[in-house]
PDB file of C-alpha atoms in Angstrom:
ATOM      1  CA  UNK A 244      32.184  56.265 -22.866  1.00 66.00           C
ATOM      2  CA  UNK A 245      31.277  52.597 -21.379  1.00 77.00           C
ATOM      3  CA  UNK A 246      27.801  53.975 -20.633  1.00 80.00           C
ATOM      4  CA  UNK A 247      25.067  56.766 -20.639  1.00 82.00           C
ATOM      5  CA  UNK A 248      22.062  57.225 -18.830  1.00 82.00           C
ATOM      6  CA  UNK A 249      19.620  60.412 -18.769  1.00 82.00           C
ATOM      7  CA  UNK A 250      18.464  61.814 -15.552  1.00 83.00           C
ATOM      8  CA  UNK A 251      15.014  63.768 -15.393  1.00 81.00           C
ATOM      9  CA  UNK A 252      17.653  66.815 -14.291  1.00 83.00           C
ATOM     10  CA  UNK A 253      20.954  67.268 -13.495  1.00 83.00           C
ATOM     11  CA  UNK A 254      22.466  65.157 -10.367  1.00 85.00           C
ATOM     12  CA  UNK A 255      22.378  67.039  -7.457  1.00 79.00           C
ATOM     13  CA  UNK A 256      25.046  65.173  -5.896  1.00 81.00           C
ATOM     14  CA  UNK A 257      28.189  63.177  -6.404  1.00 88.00           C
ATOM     15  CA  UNK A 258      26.871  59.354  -7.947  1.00 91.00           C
ATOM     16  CA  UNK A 259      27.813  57.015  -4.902  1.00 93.00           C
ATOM     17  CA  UNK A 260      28.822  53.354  -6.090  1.00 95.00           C
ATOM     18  CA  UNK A 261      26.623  50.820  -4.084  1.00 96.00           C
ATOM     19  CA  UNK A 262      27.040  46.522  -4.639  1.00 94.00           C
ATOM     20  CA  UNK A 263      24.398  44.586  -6.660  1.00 93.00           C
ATOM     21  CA  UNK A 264      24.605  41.758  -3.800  1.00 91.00           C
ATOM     22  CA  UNK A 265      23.521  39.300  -6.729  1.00 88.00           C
ATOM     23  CA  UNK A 266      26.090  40.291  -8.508  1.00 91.00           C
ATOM     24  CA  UNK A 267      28.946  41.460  -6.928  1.00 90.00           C
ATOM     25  CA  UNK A 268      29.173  44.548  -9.621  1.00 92.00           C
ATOM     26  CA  UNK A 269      29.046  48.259  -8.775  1.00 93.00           C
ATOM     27  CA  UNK A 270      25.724  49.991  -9.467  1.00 95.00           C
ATOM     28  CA  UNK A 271      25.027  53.534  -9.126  1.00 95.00           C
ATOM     29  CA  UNK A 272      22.414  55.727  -7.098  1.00 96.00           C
ATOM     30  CA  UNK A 273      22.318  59.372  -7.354  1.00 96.00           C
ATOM     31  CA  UNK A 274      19.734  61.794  -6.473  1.00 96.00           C
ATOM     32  CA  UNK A 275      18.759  64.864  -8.971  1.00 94.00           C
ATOM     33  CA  UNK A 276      17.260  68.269  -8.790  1.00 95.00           C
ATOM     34  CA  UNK A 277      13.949  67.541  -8.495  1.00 94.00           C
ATOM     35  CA  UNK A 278      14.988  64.974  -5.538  1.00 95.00           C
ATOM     36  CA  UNK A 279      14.172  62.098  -7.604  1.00 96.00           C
ATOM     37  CA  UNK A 280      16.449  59.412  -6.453  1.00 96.00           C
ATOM     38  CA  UNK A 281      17.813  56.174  -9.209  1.00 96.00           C
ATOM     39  CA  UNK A 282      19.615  52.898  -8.982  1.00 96.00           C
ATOM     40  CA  UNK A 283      21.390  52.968 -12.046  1.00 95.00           C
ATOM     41  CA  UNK A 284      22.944  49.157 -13.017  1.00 93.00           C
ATOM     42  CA  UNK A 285      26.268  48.278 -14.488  1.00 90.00           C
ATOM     43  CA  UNK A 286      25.437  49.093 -18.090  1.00 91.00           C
ATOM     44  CA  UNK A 287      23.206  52.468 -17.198  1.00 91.00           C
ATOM     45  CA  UNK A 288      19.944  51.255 -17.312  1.00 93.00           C
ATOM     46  CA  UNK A 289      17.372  52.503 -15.132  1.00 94.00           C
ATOM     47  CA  UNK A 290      16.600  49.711 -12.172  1.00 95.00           C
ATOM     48  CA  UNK A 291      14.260  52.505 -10.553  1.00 96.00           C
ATOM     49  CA  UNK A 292      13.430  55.908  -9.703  1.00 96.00           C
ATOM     50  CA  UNK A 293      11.670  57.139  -6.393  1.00 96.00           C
ATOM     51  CA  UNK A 294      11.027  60.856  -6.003  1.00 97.00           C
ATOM     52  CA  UNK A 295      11.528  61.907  -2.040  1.00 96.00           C
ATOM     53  CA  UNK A 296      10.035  65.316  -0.746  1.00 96.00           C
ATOM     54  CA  UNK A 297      13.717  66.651   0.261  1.00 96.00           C
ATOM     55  CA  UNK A 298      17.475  65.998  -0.717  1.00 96.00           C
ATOM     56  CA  UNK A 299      19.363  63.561   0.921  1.00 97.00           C
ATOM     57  CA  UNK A 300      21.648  65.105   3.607  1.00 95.00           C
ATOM     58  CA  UNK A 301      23.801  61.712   4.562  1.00 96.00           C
ATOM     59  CA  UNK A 302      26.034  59.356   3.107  1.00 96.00           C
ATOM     60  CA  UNK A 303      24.559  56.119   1.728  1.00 97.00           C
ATOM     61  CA  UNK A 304      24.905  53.207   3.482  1.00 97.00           C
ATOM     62  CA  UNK A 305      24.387  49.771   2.562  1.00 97.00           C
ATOM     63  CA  UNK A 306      23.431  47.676   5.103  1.00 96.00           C
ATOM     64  CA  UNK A 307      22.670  43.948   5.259  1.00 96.00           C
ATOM     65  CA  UNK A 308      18.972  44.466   7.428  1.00 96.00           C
ATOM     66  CA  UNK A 309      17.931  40.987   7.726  1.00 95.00           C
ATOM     67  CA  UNK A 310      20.904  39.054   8.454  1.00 94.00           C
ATOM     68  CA  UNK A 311      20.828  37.395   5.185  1.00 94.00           C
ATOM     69  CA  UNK A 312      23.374  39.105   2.685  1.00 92.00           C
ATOM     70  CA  UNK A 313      21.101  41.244   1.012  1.00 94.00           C
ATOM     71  CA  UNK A 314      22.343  44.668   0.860  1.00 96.00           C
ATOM     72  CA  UNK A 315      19.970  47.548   1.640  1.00 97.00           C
ATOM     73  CA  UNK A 316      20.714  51.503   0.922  1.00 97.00           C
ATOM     74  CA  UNK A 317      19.996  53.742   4.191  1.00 97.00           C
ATOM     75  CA  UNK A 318      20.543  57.233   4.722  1.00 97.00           C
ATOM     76  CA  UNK A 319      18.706  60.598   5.840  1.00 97.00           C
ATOM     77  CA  UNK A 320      17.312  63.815   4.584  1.00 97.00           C
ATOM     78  CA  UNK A 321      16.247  66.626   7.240  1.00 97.00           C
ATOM     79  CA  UNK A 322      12.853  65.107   8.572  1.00 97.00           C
ATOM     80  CA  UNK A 323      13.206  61.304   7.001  1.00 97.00           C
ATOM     81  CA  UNK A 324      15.307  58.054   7.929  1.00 97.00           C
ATOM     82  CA  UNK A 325      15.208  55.845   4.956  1.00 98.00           C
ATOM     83  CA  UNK A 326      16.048  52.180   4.338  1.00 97.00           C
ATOM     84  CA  UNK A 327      14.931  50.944   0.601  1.00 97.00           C
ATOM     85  CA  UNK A 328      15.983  47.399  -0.578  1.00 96.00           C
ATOM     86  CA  UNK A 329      17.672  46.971  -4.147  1.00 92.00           C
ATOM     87  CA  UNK A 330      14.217  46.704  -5.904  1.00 94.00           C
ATOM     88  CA  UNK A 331      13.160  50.243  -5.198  1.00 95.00           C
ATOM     89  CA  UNK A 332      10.480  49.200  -1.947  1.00 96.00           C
ATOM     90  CA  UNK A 333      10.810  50.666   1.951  1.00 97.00           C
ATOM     91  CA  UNK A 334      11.563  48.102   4.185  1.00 95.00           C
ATOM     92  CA  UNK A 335       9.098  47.533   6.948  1.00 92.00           C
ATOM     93  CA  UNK A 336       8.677  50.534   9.637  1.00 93.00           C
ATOM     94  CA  UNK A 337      10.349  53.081   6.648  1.00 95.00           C
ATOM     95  CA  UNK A 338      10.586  55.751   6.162  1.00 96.00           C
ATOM     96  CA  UNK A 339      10.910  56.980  10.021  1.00 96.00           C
ATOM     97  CA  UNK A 340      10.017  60.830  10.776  1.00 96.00           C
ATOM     98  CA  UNK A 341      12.678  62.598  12.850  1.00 96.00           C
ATOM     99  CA  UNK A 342      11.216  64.000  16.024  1.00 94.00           C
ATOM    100  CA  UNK A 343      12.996  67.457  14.958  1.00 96.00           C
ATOM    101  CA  UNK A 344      14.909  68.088  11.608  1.00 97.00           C
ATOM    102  CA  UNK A 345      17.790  67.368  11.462  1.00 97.00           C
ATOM    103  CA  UNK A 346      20.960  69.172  11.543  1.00 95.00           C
ATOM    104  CA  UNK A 347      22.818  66.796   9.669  1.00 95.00           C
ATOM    105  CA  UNK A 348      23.240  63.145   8.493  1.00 96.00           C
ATOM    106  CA  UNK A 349      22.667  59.852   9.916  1.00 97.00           C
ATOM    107  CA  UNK A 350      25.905  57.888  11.183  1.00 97.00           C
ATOM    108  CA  UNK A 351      25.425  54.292  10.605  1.00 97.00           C
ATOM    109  CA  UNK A 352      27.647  52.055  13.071  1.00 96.00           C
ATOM    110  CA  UNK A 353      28.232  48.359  13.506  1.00 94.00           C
ATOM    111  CA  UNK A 354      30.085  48.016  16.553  1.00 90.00           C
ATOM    112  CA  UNK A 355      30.737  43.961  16.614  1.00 90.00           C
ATOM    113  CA  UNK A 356      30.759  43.327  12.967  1.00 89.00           C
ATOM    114  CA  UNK A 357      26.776  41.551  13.827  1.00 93.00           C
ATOM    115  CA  UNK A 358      24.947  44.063  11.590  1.00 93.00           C
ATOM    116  CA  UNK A 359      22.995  45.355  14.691  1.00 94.00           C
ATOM    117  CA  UNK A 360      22.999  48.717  13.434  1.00 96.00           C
ATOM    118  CA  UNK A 361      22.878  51.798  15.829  1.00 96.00           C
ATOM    119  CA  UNK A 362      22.011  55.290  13.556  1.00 97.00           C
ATOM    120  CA  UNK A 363      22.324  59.080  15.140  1.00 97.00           C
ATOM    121  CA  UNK A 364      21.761  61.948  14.008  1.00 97.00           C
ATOM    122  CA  UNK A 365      21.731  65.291  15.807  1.00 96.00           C
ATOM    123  CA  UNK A 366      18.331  67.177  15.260  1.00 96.00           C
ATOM    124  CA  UNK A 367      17.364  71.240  15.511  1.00 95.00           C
ATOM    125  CA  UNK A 368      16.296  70.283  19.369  1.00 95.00           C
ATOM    126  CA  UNK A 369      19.860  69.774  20.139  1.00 94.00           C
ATOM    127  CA  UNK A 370      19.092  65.960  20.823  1.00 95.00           C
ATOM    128  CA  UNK A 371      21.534  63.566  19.400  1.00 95.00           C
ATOM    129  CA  UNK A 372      19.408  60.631  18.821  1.00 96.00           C
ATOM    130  CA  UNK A 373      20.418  57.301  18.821  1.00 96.00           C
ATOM    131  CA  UNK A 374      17.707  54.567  16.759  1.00 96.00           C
ATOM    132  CA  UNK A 375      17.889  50.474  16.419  1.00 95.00           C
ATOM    133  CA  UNK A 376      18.179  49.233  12.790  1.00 95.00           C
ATOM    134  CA  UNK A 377      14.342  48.949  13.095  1.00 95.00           C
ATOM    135  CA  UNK A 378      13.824  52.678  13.264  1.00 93.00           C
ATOM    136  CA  UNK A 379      12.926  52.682  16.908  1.00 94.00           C
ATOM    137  CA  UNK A 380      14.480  54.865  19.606  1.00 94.00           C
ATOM    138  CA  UNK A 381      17.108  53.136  21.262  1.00 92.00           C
ATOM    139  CA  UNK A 382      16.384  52.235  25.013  1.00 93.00           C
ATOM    140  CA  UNK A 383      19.296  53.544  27.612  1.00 92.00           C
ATOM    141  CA  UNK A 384      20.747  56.034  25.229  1.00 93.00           C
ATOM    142  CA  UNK A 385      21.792  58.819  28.215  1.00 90.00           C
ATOM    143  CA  UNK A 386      22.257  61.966  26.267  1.00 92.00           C
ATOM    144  CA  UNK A 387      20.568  64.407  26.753  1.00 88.00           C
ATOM    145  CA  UNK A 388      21.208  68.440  24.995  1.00 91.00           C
ATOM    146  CA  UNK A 389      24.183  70.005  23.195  1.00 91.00           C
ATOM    147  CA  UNK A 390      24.932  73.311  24.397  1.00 90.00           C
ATOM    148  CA  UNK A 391      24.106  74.295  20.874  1.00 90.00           C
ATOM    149  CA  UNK A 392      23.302  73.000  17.397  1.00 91.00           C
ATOM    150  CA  UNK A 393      25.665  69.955  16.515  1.00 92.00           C
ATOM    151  CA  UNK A 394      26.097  70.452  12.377  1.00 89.00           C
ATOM    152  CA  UNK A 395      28.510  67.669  11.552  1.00 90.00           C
ATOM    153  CA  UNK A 396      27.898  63.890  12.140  1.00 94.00           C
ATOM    154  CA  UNK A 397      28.571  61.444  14.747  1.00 94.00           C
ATOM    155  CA  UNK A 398      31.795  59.547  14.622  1.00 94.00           C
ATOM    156  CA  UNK A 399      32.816  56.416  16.423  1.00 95.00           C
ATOM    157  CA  UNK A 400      36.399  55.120  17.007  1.00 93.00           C
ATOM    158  CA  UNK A 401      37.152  52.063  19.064  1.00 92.00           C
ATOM    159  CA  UNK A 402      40.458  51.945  21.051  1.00 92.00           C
ATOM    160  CA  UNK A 403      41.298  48.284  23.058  1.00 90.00           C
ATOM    161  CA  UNK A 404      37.714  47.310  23.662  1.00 90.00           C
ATOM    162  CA  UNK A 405      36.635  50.660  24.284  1.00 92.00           C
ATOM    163  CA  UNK A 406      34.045  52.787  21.969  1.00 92.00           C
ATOM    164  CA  UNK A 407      33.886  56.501  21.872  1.00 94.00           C
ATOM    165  CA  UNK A 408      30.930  58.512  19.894  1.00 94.00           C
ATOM    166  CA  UNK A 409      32.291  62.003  19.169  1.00 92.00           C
ATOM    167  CA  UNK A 410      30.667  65.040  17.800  1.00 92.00           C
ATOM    168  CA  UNK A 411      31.019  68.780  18.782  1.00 89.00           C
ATOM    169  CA  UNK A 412      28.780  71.819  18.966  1.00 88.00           C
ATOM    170  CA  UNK A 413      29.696  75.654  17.969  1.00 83.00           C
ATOM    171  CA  UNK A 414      32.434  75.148  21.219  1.00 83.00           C
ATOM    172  CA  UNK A 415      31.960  72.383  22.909  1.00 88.00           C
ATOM    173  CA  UNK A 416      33.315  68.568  22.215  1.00 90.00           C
ATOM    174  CA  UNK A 417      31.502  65.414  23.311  1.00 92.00           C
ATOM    175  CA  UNK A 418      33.444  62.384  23.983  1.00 92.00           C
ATOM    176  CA  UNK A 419      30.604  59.449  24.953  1.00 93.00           C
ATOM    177  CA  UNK A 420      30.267  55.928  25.765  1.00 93.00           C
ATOM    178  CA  UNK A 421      28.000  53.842  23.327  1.00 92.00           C
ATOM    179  CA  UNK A 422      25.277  54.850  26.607  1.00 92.00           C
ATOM    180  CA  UNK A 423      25.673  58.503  25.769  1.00 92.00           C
ATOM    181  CA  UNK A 424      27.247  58.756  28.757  1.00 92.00           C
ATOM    182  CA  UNK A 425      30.540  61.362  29.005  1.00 90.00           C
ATOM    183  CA  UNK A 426      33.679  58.664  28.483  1.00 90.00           C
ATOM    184  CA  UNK A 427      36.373  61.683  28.501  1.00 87.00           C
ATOM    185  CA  UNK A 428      35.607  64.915  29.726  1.00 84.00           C
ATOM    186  CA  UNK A 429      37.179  67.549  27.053  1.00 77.00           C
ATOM    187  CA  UNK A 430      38.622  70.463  29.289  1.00 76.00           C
ATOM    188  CA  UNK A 431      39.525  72.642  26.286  1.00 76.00           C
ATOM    189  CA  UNK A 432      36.830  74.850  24.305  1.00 74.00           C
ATOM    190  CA  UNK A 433      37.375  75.902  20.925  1.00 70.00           C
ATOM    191  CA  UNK A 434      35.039  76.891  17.786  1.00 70.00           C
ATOM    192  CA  UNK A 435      34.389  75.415  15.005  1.00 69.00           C
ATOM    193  CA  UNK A 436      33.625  75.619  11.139  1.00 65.00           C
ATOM    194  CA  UNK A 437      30.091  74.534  10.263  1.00 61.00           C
ATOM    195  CA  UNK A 438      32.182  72.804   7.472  1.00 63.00           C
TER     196      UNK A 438
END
């Protein structure tokens, strides 16, 4: 063993390998059982802990918020967006409330490679909502209801110079533009897993 470090509980998910941007070096955040989250550095030391009311429901992200290469960790739990900096502090306007909890995790997309972030996340209300890196609701997003409960996250592909946001309810699939407006109309219904 390179390293040990002891957790208030056990981890309640798999450890996710985030960048010191300083550094260059993995570190490693993990939540536990008692939703206490940790940024644990390269020789298992303790950078911080944070406790958060729920468990995260997302991947992490890192994202580089204020243009400057300074890596921030972002992700969701059912009634939170969060964005916390490598010292252990919210950035500005964090955490953002959901307007209905969520069904699953934020999807974090950079469409140009600019770092101007566009998160959604599909709530109870069978909104899909779309937010600026700032945790504001994005202006011009179109969509409006799934047909039901959308339990998987958002996905984006880009084909050409083309960009298609996909997700799918119990039957129906939703092929949209980065408007939220349909880009292919799926003709075929099928169900699927809420795995």
């Amino acid at each position: 063993t390179v390293w040990e470090s002891k957790l208030d509980t056990l981890a309640d998910f798999k450890p996710v390998f985030v960048i010191n941007h300083q550094t260059g070096q993995n570190e490693v955040f993990v939540q536990d059982l008692k939703n206490n989250i940790y940024l644990i550095n390269q020789v298992g030391r303790v950078l911080w802990k944070i406790h958060l009311p729920e468990r995260i429901n997302s991947e992490v992200f890192q994202v580089d918020y204020f243009l400057n290469g300074k890596l921030q960790l972002m992700f969701s739990t059912r009634n939170t967006l969060y964005l916390i900096d490598r010292n252990g502090n919210f950035v500005e306007k964090y955490p953002v409330d959901l307007r209905s909890p969520a069904t699953c995790g934020v999807s974090v997309f950079d469409y140009d490679g600019n770092r101007d972030y566009r998160l959604f996340i599909a709530c109870e209300d069978r909104h899909v909502y779309a937010y600026t890196k700032e945790g504001n609701i994005l202006s011009g997003w179109a969509f409006g209801e799934s047909e039901s409960e959308v339990t998987q996250p958002v996905n984006h592909f880009r084909i050409g110079d083309k960009d298609f946001l996909i997700f799918g309810d119990l039957f129906k699939t939703y092929i949209l533009d980065r408007k939220g407006n349909p880009r292919v109309n799926a003709e075929s219904y099928f169900p699927r897993s809420r795995h």
